[in-house]
Coordinates of C-alpha atoms and ligand atoms in Angstrom, one line a residue:
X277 CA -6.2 16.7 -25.5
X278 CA -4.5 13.7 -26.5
X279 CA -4.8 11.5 -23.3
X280 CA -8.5 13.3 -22.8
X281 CA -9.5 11.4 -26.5
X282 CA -7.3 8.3 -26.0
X283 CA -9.2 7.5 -22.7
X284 CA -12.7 8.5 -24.2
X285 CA -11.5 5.5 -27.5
X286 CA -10.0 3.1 -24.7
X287 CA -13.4 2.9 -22.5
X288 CA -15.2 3.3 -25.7
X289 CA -13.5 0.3 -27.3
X290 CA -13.4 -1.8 -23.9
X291 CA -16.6 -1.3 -23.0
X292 CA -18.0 -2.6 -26.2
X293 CA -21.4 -4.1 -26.6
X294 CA -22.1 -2.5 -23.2
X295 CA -22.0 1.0 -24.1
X296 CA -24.1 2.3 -27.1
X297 CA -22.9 5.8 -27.1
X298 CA -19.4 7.2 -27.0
X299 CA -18.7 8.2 -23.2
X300 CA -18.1 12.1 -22.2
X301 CA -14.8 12.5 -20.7
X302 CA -14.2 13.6 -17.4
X303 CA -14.0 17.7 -16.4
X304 CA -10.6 16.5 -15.7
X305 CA -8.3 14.0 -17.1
X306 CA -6.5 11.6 -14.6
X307 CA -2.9 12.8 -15.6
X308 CA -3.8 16.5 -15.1
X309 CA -5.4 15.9 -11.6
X310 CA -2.2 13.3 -10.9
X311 CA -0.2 16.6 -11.7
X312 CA -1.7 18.6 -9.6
X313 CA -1.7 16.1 -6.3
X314 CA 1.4 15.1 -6.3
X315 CA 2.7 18.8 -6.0
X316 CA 0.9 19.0 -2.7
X317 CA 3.4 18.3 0.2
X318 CA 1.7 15.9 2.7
X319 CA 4.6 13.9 4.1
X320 CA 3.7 12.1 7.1
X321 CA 5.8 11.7 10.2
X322 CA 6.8 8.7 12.3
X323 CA 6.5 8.1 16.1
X324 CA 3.7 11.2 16.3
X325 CA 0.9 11.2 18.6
X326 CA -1.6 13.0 16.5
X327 CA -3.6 11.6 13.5
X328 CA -3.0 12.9 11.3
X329 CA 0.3 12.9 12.2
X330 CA 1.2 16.2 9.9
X331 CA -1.0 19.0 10.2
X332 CA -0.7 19.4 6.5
X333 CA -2.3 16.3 4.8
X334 CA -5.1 18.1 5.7
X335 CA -4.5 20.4 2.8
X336 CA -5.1 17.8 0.3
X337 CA -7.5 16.5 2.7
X338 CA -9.5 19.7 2.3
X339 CA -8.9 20.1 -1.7
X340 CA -10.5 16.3 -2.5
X341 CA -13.4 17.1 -0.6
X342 CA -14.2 20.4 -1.7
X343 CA -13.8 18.6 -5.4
X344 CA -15.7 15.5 -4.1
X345 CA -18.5 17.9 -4.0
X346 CA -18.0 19.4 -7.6
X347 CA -17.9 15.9 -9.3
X348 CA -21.5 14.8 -7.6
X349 CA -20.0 13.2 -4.4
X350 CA -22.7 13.3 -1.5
X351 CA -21.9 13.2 2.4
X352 CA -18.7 14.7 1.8
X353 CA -16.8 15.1 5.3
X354 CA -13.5 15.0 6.4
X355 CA -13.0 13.4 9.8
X356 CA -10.9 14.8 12.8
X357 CA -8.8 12.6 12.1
X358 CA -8.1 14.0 8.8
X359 CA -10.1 11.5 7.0
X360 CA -12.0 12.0 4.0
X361 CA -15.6 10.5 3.4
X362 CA -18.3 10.6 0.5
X363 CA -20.6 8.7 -1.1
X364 CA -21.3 8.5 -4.8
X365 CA -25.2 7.5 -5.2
X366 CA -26.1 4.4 -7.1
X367 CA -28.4 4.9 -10.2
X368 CA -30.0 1.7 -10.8
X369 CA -33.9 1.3 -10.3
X370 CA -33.1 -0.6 -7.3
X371 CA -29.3 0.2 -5.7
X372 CA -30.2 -2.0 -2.5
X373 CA -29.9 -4.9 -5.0
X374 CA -26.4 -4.5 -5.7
X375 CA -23.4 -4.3 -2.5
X376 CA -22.0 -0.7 -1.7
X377 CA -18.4 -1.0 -2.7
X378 CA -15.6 1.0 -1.6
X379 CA -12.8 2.7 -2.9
X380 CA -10.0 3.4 -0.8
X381 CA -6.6 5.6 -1.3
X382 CA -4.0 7.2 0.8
X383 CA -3.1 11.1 0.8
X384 CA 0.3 10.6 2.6
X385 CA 3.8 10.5 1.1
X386 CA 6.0 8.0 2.7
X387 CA 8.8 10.0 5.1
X388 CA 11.9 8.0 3.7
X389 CA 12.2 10.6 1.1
X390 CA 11.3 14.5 1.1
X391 CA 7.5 15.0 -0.8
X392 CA 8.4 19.4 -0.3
X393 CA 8.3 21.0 -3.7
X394 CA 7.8 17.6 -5.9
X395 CA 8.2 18.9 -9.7
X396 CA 6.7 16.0 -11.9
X397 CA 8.1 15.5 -15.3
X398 CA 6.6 13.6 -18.4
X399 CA 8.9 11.8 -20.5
X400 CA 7.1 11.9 -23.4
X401 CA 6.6 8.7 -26.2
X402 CA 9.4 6.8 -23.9
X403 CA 11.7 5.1 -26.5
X404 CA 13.4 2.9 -24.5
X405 CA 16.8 2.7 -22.2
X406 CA 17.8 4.4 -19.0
X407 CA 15.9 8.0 -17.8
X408 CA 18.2 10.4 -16.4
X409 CA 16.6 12.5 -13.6
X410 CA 16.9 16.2 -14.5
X411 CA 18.1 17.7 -11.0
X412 CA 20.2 15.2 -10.0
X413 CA 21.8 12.9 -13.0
X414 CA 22.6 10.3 -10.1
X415 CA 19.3 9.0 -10.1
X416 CA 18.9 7.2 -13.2
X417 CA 15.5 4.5 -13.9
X418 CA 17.5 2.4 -15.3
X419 CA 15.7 -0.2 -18.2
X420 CA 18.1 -3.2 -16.7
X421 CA 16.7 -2.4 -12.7
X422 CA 13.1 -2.2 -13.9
X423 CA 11.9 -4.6 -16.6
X424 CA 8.7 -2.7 -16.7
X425 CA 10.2 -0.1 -18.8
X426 CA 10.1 -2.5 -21.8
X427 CA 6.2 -2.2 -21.6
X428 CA 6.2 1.3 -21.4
X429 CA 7.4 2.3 -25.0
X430 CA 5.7 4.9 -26.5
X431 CA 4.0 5.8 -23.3
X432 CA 4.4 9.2 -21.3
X433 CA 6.5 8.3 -18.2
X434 CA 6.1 10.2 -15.4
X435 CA 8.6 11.0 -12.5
X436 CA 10.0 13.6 -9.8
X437 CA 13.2 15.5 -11.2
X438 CA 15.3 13.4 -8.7
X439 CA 15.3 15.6 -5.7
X440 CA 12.1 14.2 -4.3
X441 CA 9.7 11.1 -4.3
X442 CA 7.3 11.4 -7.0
X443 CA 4.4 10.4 -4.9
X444 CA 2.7 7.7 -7.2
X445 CA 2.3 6.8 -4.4
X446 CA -0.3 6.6 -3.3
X447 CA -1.7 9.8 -5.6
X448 CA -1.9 8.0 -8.6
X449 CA -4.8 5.5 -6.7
X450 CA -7.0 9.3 -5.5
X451 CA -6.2 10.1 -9.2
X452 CA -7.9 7.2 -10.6
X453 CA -10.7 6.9 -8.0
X454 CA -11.7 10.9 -8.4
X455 CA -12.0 10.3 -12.0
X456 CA -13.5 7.1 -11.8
X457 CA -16.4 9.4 -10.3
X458 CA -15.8 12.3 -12.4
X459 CA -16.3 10.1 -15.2
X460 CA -19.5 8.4 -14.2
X461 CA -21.2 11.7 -13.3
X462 CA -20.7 12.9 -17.0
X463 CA -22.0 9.4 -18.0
X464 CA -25.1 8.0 -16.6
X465 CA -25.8 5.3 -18.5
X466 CA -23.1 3.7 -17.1
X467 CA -25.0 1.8 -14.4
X468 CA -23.6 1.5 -11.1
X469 CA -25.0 0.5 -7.7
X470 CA -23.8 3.0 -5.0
X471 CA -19.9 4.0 -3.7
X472 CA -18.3 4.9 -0.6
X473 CA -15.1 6.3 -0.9
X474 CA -12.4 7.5 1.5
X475 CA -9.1 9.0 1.4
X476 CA -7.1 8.1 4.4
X477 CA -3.7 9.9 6.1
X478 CA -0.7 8.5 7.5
X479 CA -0.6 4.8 6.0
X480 CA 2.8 5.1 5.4
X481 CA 3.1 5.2 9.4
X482 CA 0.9 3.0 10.1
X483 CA -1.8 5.3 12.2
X484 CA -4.7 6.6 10.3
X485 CA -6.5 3.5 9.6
X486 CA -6.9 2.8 13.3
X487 CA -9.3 5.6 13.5
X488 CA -11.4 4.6 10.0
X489 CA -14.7 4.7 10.7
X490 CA -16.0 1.2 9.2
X491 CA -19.3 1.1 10.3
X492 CA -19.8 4.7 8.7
X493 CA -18.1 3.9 6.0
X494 CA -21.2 2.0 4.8
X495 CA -19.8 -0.2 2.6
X496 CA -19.9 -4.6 2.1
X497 CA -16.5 -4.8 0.8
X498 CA -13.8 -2.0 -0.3
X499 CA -10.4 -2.2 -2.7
X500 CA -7.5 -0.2 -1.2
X501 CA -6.0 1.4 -4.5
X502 CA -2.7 1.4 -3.4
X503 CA -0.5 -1.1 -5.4
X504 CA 2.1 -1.2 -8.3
X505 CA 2.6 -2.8 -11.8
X506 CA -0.7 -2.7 -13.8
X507 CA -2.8 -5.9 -13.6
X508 CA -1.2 -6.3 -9.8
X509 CA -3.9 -7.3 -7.3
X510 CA -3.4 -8.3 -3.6
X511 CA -5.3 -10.6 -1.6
X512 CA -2.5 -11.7 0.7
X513 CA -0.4 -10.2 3.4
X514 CA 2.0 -11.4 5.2
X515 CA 0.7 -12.9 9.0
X516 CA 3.1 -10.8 11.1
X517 CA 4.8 -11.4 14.6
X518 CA 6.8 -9.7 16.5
X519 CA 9.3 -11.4 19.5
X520 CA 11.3 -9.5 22.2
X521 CA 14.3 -11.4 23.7
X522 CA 15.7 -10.1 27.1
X523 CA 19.0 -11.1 28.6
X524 CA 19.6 -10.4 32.0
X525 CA 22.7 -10.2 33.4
X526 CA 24.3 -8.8 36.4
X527 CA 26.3 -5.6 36.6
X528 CA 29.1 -4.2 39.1
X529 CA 31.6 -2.3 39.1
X530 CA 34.7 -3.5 37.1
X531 CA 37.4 -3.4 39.5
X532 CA 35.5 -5.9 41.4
X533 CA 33.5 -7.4 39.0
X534 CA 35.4 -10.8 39.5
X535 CA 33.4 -13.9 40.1
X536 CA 30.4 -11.3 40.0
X537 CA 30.0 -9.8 37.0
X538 CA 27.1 -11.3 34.3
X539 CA 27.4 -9.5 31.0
X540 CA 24.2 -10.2 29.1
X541 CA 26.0 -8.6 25.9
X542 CA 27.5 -12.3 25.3
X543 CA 24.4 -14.1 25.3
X544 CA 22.7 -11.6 23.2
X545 CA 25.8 -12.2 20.4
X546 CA 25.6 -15.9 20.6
X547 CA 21.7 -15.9 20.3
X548 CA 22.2 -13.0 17.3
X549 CA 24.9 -15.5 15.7
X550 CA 22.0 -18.5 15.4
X551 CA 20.1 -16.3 13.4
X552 CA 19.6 -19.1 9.8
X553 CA 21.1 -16.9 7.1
X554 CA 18.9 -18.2 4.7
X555 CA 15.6 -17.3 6.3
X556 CA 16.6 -13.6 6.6
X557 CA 14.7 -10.6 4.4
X558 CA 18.1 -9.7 2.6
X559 CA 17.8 -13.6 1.3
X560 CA 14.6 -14.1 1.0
X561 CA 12.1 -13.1 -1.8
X562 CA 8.5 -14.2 -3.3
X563 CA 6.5 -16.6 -1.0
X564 CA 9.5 -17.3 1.4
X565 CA 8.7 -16.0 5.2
X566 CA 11.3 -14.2 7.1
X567 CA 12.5 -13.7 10.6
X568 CA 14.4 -9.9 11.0
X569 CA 16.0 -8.6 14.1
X570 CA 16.1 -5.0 13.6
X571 CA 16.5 -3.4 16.5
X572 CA 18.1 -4.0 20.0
X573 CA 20.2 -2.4 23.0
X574 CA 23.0 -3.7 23.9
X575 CA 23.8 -3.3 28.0
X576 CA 25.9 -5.5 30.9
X577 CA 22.9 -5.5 33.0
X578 CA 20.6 -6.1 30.4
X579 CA 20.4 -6.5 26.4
X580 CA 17.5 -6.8 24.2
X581 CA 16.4 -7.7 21.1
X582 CA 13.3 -7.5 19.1
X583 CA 12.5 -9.8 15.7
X584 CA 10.3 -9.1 13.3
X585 CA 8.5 -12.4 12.0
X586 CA 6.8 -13.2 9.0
X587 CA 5.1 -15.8 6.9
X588 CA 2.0 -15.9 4.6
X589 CA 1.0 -19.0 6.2
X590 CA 0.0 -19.5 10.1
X591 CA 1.9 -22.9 10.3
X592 CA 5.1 -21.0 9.0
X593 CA 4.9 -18.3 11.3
X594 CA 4.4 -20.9 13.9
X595 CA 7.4 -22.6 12.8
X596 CA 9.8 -19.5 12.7
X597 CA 8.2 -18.8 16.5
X598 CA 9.2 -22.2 17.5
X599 CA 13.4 -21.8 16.3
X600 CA 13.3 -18.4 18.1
X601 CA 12.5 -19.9 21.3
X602 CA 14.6 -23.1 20.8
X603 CA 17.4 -20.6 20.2
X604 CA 16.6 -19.2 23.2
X605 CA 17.2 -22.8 25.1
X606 CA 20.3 -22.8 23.3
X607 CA 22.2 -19.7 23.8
X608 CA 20.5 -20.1 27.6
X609 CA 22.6 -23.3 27.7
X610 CA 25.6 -21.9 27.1
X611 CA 25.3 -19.0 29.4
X612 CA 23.3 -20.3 32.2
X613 CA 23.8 -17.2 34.9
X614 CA 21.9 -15.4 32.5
X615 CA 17.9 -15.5 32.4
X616 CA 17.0 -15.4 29.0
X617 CA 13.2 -14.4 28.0
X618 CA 11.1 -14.4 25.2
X619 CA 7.8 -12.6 24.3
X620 CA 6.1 -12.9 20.9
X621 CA 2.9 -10.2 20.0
X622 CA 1.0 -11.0 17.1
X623 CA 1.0 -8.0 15.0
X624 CA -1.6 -8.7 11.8
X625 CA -3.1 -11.8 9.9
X626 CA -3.0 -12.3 6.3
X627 CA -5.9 -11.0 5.0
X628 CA -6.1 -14.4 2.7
X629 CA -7.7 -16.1 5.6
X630 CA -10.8 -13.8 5.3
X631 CA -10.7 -13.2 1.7
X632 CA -10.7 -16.8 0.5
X633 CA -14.7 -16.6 1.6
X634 CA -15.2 -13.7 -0.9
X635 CA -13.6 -15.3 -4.2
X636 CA -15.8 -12.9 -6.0
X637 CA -14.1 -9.5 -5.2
X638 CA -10.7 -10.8 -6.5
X639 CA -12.5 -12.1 -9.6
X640 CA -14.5 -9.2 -10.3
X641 CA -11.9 -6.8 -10.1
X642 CA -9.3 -9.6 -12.5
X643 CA -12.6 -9.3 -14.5
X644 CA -12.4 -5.7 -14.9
X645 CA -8.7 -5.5 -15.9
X646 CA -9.4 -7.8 -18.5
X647 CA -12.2 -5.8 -20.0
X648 CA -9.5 -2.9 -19.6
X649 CA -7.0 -4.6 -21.9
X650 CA -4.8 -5.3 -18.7
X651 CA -3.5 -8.8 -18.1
X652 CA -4.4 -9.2 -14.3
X653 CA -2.1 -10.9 -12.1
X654 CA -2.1 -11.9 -8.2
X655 CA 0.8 -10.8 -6.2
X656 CA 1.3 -11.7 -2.3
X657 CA 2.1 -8.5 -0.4
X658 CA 5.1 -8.8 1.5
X659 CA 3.8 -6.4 4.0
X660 CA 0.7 -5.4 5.5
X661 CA -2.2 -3.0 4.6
X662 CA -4.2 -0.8 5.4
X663 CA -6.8 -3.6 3.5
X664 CA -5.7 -5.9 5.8
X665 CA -6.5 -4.5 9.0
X666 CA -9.9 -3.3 7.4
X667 CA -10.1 -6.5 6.2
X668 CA -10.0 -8.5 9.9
X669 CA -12.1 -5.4 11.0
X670 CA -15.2 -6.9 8.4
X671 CA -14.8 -5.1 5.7
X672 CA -13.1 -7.4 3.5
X673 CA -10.4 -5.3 1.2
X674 CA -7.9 -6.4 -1.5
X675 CA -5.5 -4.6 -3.2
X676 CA -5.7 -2.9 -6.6
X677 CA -2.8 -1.4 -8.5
X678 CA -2.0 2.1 -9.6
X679 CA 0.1 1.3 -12.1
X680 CA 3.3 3.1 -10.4
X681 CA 6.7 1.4 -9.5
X682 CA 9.9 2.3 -7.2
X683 CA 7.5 3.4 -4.1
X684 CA 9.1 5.6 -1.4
X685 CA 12.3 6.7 -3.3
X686 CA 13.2 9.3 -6.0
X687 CA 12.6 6.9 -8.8
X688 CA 9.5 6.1 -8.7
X689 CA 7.5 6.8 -11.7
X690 CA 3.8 6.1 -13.2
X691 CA 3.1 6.6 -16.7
X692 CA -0.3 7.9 -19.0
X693 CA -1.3 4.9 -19.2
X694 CA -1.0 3.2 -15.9
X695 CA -3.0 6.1 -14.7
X696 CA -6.0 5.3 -17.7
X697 CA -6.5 2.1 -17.7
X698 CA -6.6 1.7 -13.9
X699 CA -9.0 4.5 -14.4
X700 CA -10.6 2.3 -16.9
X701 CA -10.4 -0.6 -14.6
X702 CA -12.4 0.8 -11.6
X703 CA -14.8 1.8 -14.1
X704 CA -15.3 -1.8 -15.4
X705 CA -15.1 -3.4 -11.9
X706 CA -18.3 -0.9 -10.5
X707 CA -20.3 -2.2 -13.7
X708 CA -19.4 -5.5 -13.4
X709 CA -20.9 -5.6 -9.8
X710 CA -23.8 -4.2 -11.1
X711 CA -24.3 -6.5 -13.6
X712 CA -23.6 -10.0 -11.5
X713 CA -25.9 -8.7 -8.5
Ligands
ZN289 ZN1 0.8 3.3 -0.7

């Protein structure tokens, strides 16, 4: 009852002038449905062939849009791909004045850590200092590891009891969009132009956006509700690369390998030992690009390895491309009887590059964390996201947060009111577009 009355004051109180009349609360509150989510198992799984790529995301799948339905939702469908569609209706005299704006989260649990049997526990009216997971008193939050604790006094944290991810991820961002709709449907004078919505599977994997159906989406521009810290918005990615260096050699057999033999496993040491240990991603943090060789196979015939580069800027990413291949003169100096090749993919583009056209989304939605009481801040994704590839598909897609922390491990944790007032914040941002258009 509490949090159901203290989000009913906060939107009440942010809203101000806007809103004449107190608003109705949602059928649900967000903390309730967060509860209930995150107890439903849908893991996904790496180097499938399906999408989705575990037959059972489609539970939640099925859940959201049977309850799309029951909160007002229209065009509710779930793809075969596991994908979940709907459209909230407009209610302005004229909704083709105002852009359709989307709302964007993902049902998957990352596969680092198990998502079976998650059992979510509230700390209630945090004082402070470390939080001891119940079921395994290893895993401690501790308050010097995550400074954001100091915000969260006299909050209700929520976490897993240390067995199991908590699932914040992303859970917390359907959470917050499902009430976001709840919450307008029991309050229509809260004016609005109309929504498309979608719950995607397997971004943790990278898969399920590749089948998102854009153009039937219907939307101008979307938010992926998908990042951390409260007030956190994205609308950067990395630009990402990635470069394959073979060695060949020449094999035979030992005993008369003399004068013979070519064992690429040398050159690919030397060329590993270039590597600049200050452009690494265990040195590097912030703006500061990378290059990342993460995997390889080590052979006398033939060795390989493949690099992951990154960069936010182009000209960066060029300029880590360019010391790869010099390297690759180098170490092929050394060892001339080897023939040393390089190949470089592109992989994604920062999403900056198409977002810098649309200041407006990333000001709207700073906009609507301010009117929330939430100081908004940008943060450059060291990553990609499903936004991104949306983004460079034309559907141009920042990132929101969600309010959780410690993604993909058995400390992550949300709290009451990261789940409100990004509640809250949606709520503000789909009033603000109707307002400017
Ligand atoms: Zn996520």
């Amino acid at each position: 009852m509490k949090s159901l009355l203290s989000l009913v004051f906060c939107l009440v109180f942010t809203a101000g002038a806007r809103a004449q009349t107190a608003l109705k609360p949602p059928t649900e509150t967000v903390l309730d449905r967060f509860l209930r989510y995150v107890k439903i198992d849908t893991q996904s799984q790496e180097d499938q062939t399906t999408v989705p790529s575990t037959r059972k995301q489609l539970n939640l799948a099925n859940l959201l849009a049977k309850e799309l339905t029951a909160v007002g939702a229209q065009n509710v469908r779930v793809s075969e791909f596991g994908i979940v569609y709907a459209t909230v209706p407009g209610n302005l005299a004229d909704n083709s004045k105002v852009p359709v704006i989307g709302f964007i989260s993902h049902m998957d649990t990352s596969p680092a850590v198990s998502g079976e049997n998650v059992n979510p526990i509230i700390h209630k009216n945090y004082q402070g200092g470390d939080i001891v997971l119940p079921k395994d008193p290893t895993q401690v939050i501790t308050a010097a590891k995550n400074p954001i604790l100091k915000t969260l006094i006299g909050d209700d944290i929520i976490t897993a009891d240390g067995t199991t991810l908590l699932g914040s991820d992303d859970k917390a961002g359907i959470s917050e969009i499902m009430t976001m709709i709840d919450t307008l449907r029991q309050n229509p004078q809260i004016k609005h132009g109309t929504l498309a919505i979608a719950f995607t599977p397997d971004e943790e994997v990278g898969g399920g956006i590749e089948k998102f159906d854009v153009k039937g989406f219907g939307a101008k521009f979307a938010y992926t509700v998908d990042g951390e810290d409260l007030g956190e918005i994205s609308d950067e990615t990395w630009s990402a690369r990635t470069a394959t260096v073979t060695f060949q050699g020449k094999s035979t057999h030992p005993g008369t390998a003399k004068g013979i033999m070519v064992n690429a496993m040398y050159a690919l040491a030397d060329y590993l030992d270039r590597f600049p240990h200050d452009m690494l991603p265990e040195t590097t943090e912030g703006r500061v690009g990378f290059v990342h060789p993460y995997t390889g196979a080590i052979d006398v015939e033939q060795s390989s390895l493949k690099i992951l580069l990154r960069d936010f800027d182009v000209s960066g990413l060029d300029a880590k491309e360019k010391l790869l291949r010099d390297m690759v003169a180098q170490t092929a100096a050394k060892f001339p009887q080897v023939k040393i090749t390089i190949d470089v993919k592109e992989n994604y583009k920062n999403m900056k590059e198409v977002l810098k056209n649309y200041p407006a989304l990333t000001n709207n939605a700073m906009e609507a964390a301010r009117r929330a009481g939430v100081k908004p801040f940008l943060k450059p994704i060291r990553g990609g996201t499903d936004g991104s590839t949306l983004t460079f598909e034309g559907l141009p897609t920042p990132d929101l947060f969600t309010g959780g922390t410690n993604f993909h491990g058995k400390l992550e944790f949300n709290s009451r009111r990261g789940l409100e007032k990004t509640t809250e914040t949606l709520l503000n941002l789909v009033q603000i577009f109707a307002e400017k258009s």
